[in-house]
Coordinates of C-alpha atoms and ligand atoms in Angstrom, one line a residue:
X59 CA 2.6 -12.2 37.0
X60 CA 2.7 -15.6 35.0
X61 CA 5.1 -15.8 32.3
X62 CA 6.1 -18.3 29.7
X63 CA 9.0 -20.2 29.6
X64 CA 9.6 -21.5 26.2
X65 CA 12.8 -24.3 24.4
X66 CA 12.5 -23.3 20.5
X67 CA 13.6 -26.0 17.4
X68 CA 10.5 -28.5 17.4
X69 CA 8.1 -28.4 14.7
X70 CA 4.7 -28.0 15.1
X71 CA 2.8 -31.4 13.8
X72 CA -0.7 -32.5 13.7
X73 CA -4.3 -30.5 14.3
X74 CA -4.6 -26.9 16.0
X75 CA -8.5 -26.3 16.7
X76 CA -10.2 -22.4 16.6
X77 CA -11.9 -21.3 18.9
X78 CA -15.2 -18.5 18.5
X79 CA -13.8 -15.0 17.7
X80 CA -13.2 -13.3 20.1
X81 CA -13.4 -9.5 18.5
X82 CA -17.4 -11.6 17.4
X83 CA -18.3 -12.3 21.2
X84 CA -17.5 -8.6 22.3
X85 CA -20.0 -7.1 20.5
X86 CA -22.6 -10.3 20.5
X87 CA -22.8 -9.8 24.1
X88 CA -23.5 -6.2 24.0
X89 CA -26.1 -6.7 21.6
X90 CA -27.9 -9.1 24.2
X91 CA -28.7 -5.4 26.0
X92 CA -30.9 -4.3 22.9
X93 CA -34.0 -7.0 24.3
X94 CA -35.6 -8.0 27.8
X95 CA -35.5 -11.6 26.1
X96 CA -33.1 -14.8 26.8
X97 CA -30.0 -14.3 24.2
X98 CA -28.2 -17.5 24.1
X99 CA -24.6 -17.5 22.4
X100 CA -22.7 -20.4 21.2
X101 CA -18.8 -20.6 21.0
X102 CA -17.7 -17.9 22.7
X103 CA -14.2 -18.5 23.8
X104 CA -12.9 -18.2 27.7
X105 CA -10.6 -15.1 27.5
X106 CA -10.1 -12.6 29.5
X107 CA -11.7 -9.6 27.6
X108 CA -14.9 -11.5 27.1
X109 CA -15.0 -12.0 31.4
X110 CA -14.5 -8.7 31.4
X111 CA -17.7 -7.7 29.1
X112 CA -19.7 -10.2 31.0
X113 CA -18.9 -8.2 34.4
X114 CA -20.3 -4.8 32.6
X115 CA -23.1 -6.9 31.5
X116 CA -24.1 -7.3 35.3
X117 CA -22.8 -4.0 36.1
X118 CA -25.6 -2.5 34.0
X119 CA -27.9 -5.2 35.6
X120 CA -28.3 -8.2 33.4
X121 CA -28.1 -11.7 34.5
X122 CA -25.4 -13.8 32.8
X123 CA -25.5 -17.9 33.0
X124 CA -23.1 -20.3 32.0
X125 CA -24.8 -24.0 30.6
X126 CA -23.1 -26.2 28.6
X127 CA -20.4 -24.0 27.0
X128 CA -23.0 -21.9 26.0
X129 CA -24.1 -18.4 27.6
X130 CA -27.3 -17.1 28.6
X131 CA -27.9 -13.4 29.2
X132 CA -31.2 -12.0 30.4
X133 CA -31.4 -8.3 30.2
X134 CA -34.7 -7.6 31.8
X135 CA -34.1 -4.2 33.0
X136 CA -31.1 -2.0 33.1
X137 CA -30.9 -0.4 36.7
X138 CA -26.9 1.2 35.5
X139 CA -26.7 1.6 31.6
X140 CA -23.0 2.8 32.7
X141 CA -19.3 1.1 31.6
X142 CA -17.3 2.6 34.4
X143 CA -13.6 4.1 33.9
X144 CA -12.2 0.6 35.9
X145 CA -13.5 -1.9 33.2
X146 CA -12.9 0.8 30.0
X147 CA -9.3 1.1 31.3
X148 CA -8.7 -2.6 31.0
X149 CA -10.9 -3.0 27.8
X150 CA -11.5 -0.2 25.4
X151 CA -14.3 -2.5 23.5
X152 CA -16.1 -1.6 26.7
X153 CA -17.4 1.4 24.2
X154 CA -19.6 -1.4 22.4
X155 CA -22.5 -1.4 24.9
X156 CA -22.7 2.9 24.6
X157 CA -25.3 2.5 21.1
X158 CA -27.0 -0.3 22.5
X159 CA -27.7 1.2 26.2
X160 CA -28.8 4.6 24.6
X161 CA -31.2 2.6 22.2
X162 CA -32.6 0.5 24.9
X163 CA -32.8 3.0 28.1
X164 CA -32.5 6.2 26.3
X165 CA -29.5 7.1 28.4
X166 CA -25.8 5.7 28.5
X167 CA -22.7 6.6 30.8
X168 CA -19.2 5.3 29.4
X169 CA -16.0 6.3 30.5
X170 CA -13.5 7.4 27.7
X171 CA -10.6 5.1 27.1
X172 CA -7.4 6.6 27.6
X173 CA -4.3 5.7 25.4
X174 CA -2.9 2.4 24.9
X175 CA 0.0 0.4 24.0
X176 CA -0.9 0.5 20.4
X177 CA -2.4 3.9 19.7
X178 CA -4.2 6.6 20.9
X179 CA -7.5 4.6 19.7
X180 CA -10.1 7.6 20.6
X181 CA -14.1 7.0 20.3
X182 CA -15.0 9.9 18.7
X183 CA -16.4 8.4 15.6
X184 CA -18.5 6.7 17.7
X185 CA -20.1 9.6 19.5
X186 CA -20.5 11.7 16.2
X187 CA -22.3 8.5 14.7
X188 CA -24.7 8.3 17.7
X189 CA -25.7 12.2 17.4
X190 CA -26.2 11.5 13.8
X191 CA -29.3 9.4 15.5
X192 CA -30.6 11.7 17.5
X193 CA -29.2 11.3 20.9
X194 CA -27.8 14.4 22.5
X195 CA -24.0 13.9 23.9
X196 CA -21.9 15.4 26.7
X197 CA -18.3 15.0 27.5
X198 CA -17.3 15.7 31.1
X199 CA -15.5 14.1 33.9
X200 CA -13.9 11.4 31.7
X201 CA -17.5 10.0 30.3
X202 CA -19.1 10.1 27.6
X203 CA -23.0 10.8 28.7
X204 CA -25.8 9.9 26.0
X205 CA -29.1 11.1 26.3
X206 CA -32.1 10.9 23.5
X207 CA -35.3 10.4 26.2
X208 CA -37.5 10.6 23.5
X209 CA -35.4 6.9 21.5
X210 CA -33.2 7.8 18.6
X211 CA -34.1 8.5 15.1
X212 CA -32.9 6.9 11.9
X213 CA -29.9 9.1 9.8
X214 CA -26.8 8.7 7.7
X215 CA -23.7 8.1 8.9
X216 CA -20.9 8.6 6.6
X217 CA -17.7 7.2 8.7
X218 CA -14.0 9.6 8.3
X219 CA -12.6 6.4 8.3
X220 CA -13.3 2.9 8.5
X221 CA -13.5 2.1 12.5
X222 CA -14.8 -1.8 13.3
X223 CA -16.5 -1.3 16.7
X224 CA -17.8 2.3 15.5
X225 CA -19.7 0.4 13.0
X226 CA -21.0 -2.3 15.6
X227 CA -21.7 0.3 18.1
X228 CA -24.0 2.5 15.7
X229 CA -25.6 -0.8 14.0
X230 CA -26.7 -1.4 17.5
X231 CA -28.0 2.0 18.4
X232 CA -29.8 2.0 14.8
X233 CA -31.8 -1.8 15.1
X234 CA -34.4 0.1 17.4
X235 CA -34.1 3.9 16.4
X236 CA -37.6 5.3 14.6
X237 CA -37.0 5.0 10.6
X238 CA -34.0 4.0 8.4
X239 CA -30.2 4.7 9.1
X240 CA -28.2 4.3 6.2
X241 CA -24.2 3.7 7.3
X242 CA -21.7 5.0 5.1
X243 CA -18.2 3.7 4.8
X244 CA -18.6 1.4 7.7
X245 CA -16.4 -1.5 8.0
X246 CA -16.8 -5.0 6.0
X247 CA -14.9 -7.4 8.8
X248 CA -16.8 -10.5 8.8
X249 CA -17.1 -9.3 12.9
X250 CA -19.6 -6.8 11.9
X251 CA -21.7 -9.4 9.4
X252 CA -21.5 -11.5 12.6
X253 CA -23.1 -9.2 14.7
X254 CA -25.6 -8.1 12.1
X255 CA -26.6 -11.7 11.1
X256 CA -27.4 -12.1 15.2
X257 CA -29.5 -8.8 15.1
X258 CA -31.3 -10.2 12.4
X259 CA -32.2 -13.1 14.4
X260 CA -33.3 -10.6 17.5
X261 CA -35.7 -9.1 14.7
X262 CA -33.8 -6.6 13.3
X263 CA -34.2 -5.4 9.6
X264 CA -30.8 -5.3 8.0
X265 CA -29.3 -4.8 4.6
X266 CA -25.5 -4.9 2.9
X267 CA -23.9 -5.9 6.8
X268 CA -20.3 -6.8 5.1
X269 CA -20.5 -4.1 2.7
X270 CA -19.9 -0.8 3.1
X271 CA -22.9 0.7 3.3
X272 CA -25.5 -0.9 5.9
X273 CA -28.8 0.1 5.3
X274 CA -30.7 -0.9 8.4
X275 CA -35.0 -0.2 8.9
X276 CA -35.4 0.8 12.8
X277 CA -38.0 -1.5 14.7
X278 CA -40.0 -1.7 17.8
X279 CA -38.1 -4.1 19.9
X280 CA -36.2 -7.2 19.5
X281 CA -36.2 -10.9 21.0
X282 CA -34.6 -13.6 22.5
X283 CA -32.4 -15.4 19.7
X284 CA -29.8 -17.9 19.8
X285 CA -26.5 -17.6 17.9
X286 CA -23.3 -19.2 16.8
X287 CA -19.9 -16.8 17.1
X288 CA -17.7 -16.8 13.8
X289 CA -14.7 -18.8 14.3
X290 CA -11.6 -16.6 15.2
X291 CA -9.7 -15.6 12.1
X292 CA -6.7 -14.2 14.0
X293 CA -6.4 -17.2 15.9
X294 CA -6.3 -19.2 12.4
X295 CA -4.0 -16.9 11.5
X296 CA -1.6 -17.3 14.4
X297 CA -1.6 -20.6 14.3
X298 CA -1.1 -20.6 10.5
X299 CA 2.6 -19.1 11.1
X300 CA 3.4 -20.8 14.2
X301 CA 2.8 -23.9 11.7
X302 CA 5.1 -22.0 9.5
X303 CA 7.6 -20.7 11.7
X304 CA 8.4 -23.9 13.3
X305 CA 8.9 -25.5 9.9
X306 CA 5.8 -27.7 10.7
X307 CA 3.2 -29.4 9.9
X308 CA -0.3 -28.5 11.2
X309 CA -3.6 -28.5 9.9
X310 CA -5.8 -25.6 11.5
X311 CA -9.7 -27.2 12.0
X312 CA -12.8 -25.1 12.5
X313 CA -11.4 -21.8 10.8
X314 CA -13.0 -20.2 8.0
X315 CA -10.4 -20.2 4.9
X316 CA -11.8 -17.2 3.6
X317 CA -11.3 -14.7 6.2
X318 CA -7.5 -15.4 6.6
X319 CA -7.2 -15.1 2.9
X320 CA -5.4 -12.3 2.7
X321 CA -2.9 -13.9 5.2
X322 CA -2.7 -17.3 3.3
X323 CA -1.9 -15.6 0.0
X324 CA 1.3 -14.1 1.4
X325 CA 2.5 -17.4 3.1
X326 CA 2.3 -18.4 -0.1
X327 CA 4.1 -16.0 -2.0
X328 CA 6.8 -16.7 0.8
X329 CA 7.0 -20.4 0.0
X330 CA 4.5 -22.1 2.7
X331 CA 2.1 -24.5 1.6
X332 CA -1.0 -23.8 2.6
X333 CA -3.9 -26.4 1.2
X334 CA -7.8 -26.2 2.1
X335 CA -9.1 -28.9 3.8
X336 CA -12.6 -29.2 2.9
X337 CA -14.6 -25.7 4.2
X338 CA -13.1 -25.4 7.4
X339 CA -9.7 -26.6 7.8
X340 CA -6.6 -25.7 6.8
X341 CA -3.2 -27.3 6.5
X342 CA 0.3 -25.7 6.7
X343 CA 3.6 -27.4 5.3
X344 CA 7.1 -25.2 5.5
X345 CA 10.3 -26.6 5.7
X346 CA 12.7 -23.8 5.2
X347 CA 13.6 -20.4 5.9
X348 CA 10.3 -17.9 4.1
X349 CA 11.4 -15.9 1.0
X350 CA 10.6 -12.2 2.4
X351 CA 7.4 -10.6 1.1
X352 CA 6.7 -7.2 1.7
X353 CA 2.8 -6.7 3.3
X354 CA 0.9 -3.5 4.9
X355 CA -2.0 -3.5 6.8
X356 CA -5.3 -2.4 5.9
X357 CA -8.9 -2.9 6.7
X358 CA -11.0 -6.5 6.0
X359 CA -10.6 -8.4 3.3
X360 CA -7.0 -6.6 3.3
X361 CA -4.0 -7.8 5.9
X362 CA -5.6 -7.5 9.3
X363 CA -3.6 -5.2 11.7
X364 CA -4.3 -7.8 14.5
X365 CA -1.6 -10.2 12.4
X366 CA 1.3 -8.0 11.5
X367 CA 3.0 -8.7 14.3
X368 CA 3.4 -12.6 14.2
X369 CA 4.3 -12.2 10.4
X370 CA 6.7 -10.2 11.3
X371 CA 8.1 -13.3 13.5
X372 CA 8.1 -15.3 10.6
X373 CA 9.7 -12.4 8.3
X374 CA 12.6 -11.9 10.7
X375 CA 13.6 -15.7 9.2
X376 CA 13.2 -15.0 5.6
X377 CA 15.9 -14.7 3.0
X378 CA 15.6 -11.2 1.8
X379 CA 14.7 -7.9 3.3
X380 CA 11.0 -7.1 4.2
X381 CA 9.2 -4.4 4.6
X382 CA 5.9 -4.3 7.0
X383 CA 4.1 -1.1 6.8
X384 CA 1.5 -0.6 9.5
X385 CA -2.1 1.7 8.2
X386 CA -4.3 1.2 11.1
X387 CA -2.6 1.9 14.2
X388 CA 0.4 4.4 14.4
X389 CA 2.1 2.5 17.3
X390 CA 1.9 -0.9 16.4
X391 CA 5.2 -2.0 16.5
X392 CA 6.6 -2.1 20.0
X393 CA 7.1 -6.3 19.3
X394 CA 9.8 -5.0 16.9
X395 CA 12.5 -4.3 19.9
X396 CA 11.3 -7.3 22.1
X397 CA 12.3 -9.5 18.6
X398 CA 15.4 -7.6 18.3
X399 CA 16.5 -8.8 21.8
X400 CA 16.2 -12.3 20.1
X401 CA 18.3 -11.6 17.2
X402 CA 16.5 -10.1 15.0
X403 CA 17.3 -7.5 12.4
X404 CA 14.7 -4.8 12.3
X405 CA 14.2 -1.0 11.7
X406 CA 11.5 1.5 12.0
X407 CA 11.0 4.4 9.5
X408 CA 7.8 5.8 10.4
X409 CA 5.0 3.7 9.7
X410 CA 7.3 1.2 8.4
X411 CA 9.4 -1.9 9.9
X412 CA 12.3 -3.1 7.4
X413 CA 12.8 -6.6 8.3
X414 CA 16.2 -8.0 7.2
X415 CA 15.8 -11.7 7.3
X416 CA 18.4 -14.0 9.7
X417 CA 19.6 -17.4 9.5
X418 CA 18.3 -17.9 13.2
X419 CA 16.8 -16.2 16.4
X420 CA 18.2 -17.1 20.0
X421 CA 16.1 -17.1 22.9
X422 CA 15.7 -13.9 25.7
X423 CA 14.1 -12.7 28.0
X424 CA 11.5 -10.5 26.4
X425 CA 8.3 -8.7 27.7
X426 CA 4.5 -8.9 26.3
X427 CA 3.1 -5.3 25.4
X428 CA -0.2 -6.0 24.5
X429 CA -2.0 -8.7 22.9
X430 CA -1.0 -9.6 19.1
X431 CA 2.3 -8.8 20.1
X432 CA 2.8 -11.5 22.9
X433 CA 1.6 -13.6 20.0
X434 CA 4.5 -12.6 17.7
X435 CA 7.1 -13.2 20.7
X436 CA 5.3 -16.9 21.3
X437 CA 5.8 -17.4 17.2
X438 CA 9.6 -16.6 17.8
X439 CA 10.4 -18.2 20.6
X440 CA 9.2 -21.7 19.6
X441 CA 11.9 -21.1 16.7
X442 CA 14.7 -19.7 18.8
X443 CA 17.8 -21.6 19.9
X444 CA 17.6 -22.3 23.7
X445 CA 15.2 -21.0 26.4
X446 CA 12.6 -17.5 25.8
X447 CA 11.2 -16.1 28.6
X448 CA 8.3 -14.0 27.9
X449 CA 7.0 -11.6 30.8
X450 CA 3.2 -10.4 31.0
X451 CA 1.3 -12.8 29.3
X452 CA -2.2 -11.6 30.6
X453 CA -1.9 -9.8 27.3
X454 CA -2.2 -13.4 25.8
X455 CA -4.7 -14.8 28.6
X456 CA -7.2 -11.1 27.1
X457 CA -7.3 -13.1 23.5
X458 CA -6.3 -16.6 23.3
X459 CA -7.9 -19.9 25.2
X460 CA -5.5 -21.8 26.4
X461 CA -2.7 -20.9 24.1
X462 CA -0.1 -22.9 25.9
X463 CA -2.2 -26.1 26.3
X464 CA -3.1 -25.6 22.6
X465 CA 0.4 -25.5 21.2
X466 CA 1.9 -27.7 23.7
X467 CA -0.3 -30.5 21.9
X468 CA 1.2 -29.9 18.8
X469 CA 4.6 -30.2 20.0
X470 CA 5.6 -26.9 21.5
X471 CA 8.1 -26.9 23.9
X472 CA 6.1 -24.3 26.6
X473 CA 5.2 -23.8 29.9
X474 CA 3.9 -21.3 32.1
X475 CA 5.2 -20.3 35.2
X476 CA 4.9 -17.4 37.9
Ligands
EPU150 N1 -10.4 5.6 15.3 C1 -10.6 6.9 15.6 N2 -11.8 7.3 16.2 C2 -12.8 6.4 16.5 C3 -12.6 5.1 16.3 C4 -11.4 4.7 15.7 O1 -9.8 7.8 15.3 O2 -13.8 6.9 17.0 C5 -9.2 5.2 14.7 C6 -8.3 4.2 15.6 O3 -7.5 4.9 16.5 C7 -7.6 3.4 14.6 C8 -8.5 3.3 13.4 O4 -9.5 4.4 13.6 O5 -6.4 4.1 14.2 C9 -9.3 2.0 13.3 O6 -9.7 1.6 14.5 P1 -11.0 0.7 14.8 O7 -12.1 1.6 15.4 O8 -11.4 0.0 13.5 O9 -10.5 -0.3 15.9 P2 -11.4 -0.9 17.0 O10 -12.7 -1.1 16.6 O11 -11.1 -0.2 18.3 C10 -11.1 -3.4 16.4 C11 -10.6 -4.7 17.0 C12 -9.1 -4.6 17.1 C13 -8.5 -4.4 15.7 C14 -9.1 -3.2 15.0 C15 -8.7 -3.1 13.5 C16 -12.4 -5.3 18.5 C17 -12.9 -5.5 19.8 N3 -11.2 -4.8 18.3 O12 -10.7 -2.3 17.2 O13 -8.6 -5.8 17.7 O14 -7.1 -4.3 15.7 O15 -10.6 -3.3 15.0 O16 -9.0 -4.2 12.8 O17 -13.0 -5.7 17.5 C18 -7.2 -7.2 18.9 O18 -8.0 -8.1 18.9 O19 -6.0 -7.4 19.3 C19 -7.5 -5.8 18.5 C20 -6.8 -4.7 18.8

């Protein structure tokens, strides 16, 4: 299993470029199911996860190409409308292509994720959304079979809570059910206006996608399109405190300011410069220890979940005491005892990590449990005094291109190693 093998104490200095969002290209790809026309996609970044949606995309029968960084899919029938149990266990966003197989073949076979590292993350929001259409659903054996022979109707969806790829999923299903589905409470991450801004360009009709209610007027069939993914705001954001936490000097290029608001406003508060760059560039001064600012998780345009953990890096440095309170997932925090191993001063009540600042980490051998919160250790270990080792980093390889190459321009001390 490769690992990581990183010296901390050099600043980060010059240009970190961002690459397509990943969390976009998941559902952009299953979307490419909906039509038996070419869908080309732009920017999509070479992760793990996104190999991983590309297999199911064959699995079901679509042909995938790669040309020119771009990639071609060709769904002109679909033999297997199934996402079996081996690719859902090592990606739950698997569920995406469950509304837009039922839409397109009337019938859909999807294993049910399990638990995982950071919650128990279940899809039944999901499958109440996709009987709100029409299509009639049976849970046995571990799957989740979808039926609706007859294509799905338009309906309301309100949504419990706010769920990202529940949203995606049922704005899928509802671009080619009969009538108008009006989605209640759905989520406003730019992700979702992605995906909807592609369906549009397929032929959907689609109204308020990033706003909370999607109105969206059901049509025939769709079309070959070609599309541009989002950059990757939790990449931005990463790299934002990696600038930060290194007491660096980096301008992130290609981002989109806007979406890592929220994030940006904080670094502020806690005594980073962070100046805009024109529309898509951003540039990150810090050259002491962060004040500590308190910040809790919530859904777009609040804190994202998927950057808690590296601000937490950061907040282990501050002067002050902290306190990170976690809304999304309940079991986000299992960075917390892999950054104590490095020195830091941290305690969970609850949904709640109280982060008592310290003058300086140390570097340890510490283990990845899932994807943000390899990030966080990386963020800490280019700071620490001496060598990290961080073990697992195919958590990393499921989110970020190239990470080490990436930072290692910048001036990180990092290597990877088996
Ligand atoms: N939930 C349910 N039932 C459902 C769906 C969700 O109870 O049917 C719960 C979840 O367990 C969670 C909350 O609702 O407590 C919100 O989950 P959501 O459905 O929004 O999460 P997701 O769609 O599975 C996406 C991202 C995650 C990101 C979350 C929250 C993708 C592929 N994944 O997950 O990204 O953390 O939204 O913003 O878009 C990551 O990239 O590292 C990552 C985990």
């Amino acid at each position: 299993m490769d690992k990581f093998k990183i010296t901390g104490g050099t600043p980060l200095s010059g240009e970190l470029p961002v690459n397509g969002s990943k969390n976009s290209a998941l559902p952009a790809l299953a979307a490419c199911l909906l039509t038996d026309e070419h869908v080309i996609l732009r920017r999509v970044p070479q992760v793990k996860d996104l190999e991983t949606m590309q297999s199911l995309l064959i699995h079901t029968g679509a042909r995938v190409s790669h040309e020119d960084g771009r990639i071609c899919v060709h769904a002109a029938s679909l033999d297997n409308p199934e996402a079996p149990y081996d690719v859902v266990k090592t990606m739950r966003a698997s569920s995406l292509v469950l509304g837009p197989l039922v839409a397109r073949t009337g019938r859909a076979r999807v294993s049910m994720p399990g638990g995982c590292a950071i919650g128990a993350r279940p899809i039944n929001m999901h499958v109440s959304a996709l009987e709100q259409l029409g299509a009639t659903i049976e849970q046995a054996h571990g799957y989740v079979e979808a039926q609706a022979p007859d294509g799905l109707r338009g309906g309301t969806v309100h949504f419990d809570r706010i769920t990202v790829t529940g949203t995606e999923d049922v704005l899928m299903a509802a671009v080619l059910a009969r009538g108008e589905t009006v989605i209640r409470n759905a989520a406003r991450e730019p992700e979702v206006k992605d995906l909807a801004d592609l369906l549009v360009k397929m032929g959907a009709q689609i109204k308020g996608a990033g706003s909370s209610i999607i109105r969206v007027q059901g049509v025939e069939r769709l079309h070959g399109a070609e599309h541009t993914i989002i950059p990757d705001r939790i990449e931005a954001g990463t790299f934002l405190l990696a600038a930060a936490i290194t007491k660096g000097d980096v301008t992130i290029t290609g981002c989109n300011p806007e979406h890592v608001a929220a994030l940006t406003v904080k670094m502020q508060q806690a005594g980073a410069e962070v100046e805009e760059m024109g529309s898509d560039a951003l540039r990150v001064r810090c050259s002491h220890r962060p004040k500590a600012v308190d910040v809790t998780t919530e859904e777009y345009p609040g804190f994202a979940t998927d950057l808690q953990a590296q601000y937490m890096a950061w907040m282990t440095l501050a002067r002050g005491i902290s306190f990170v309170t976690e809304t999304i997932f309940e079991n986000r925090f299992m960075h917390t005892q892999e950054l104590a191993r490095m020195g830091a001063n941290i305690r969970i009540e609850g949904r709640q990590a109280i982060v008592a600042g310290e003058n300086e980490l140390t570097g340890a051998q510490v283990i990845a449990s899932d994807l943000r919160a390899s990030a966080s250790l990386v963020l800490a270990a280019m700071i620490a005094k001496g060598e990290s080792t961080i073990d697992r980093v195919y958590h990393m390889d499921r989110g970020y291109e190239g990470i080490e190459q990436k930072l290692a321009a910048v001036g990180a001390q990092i290597e990877r190693t088996q």
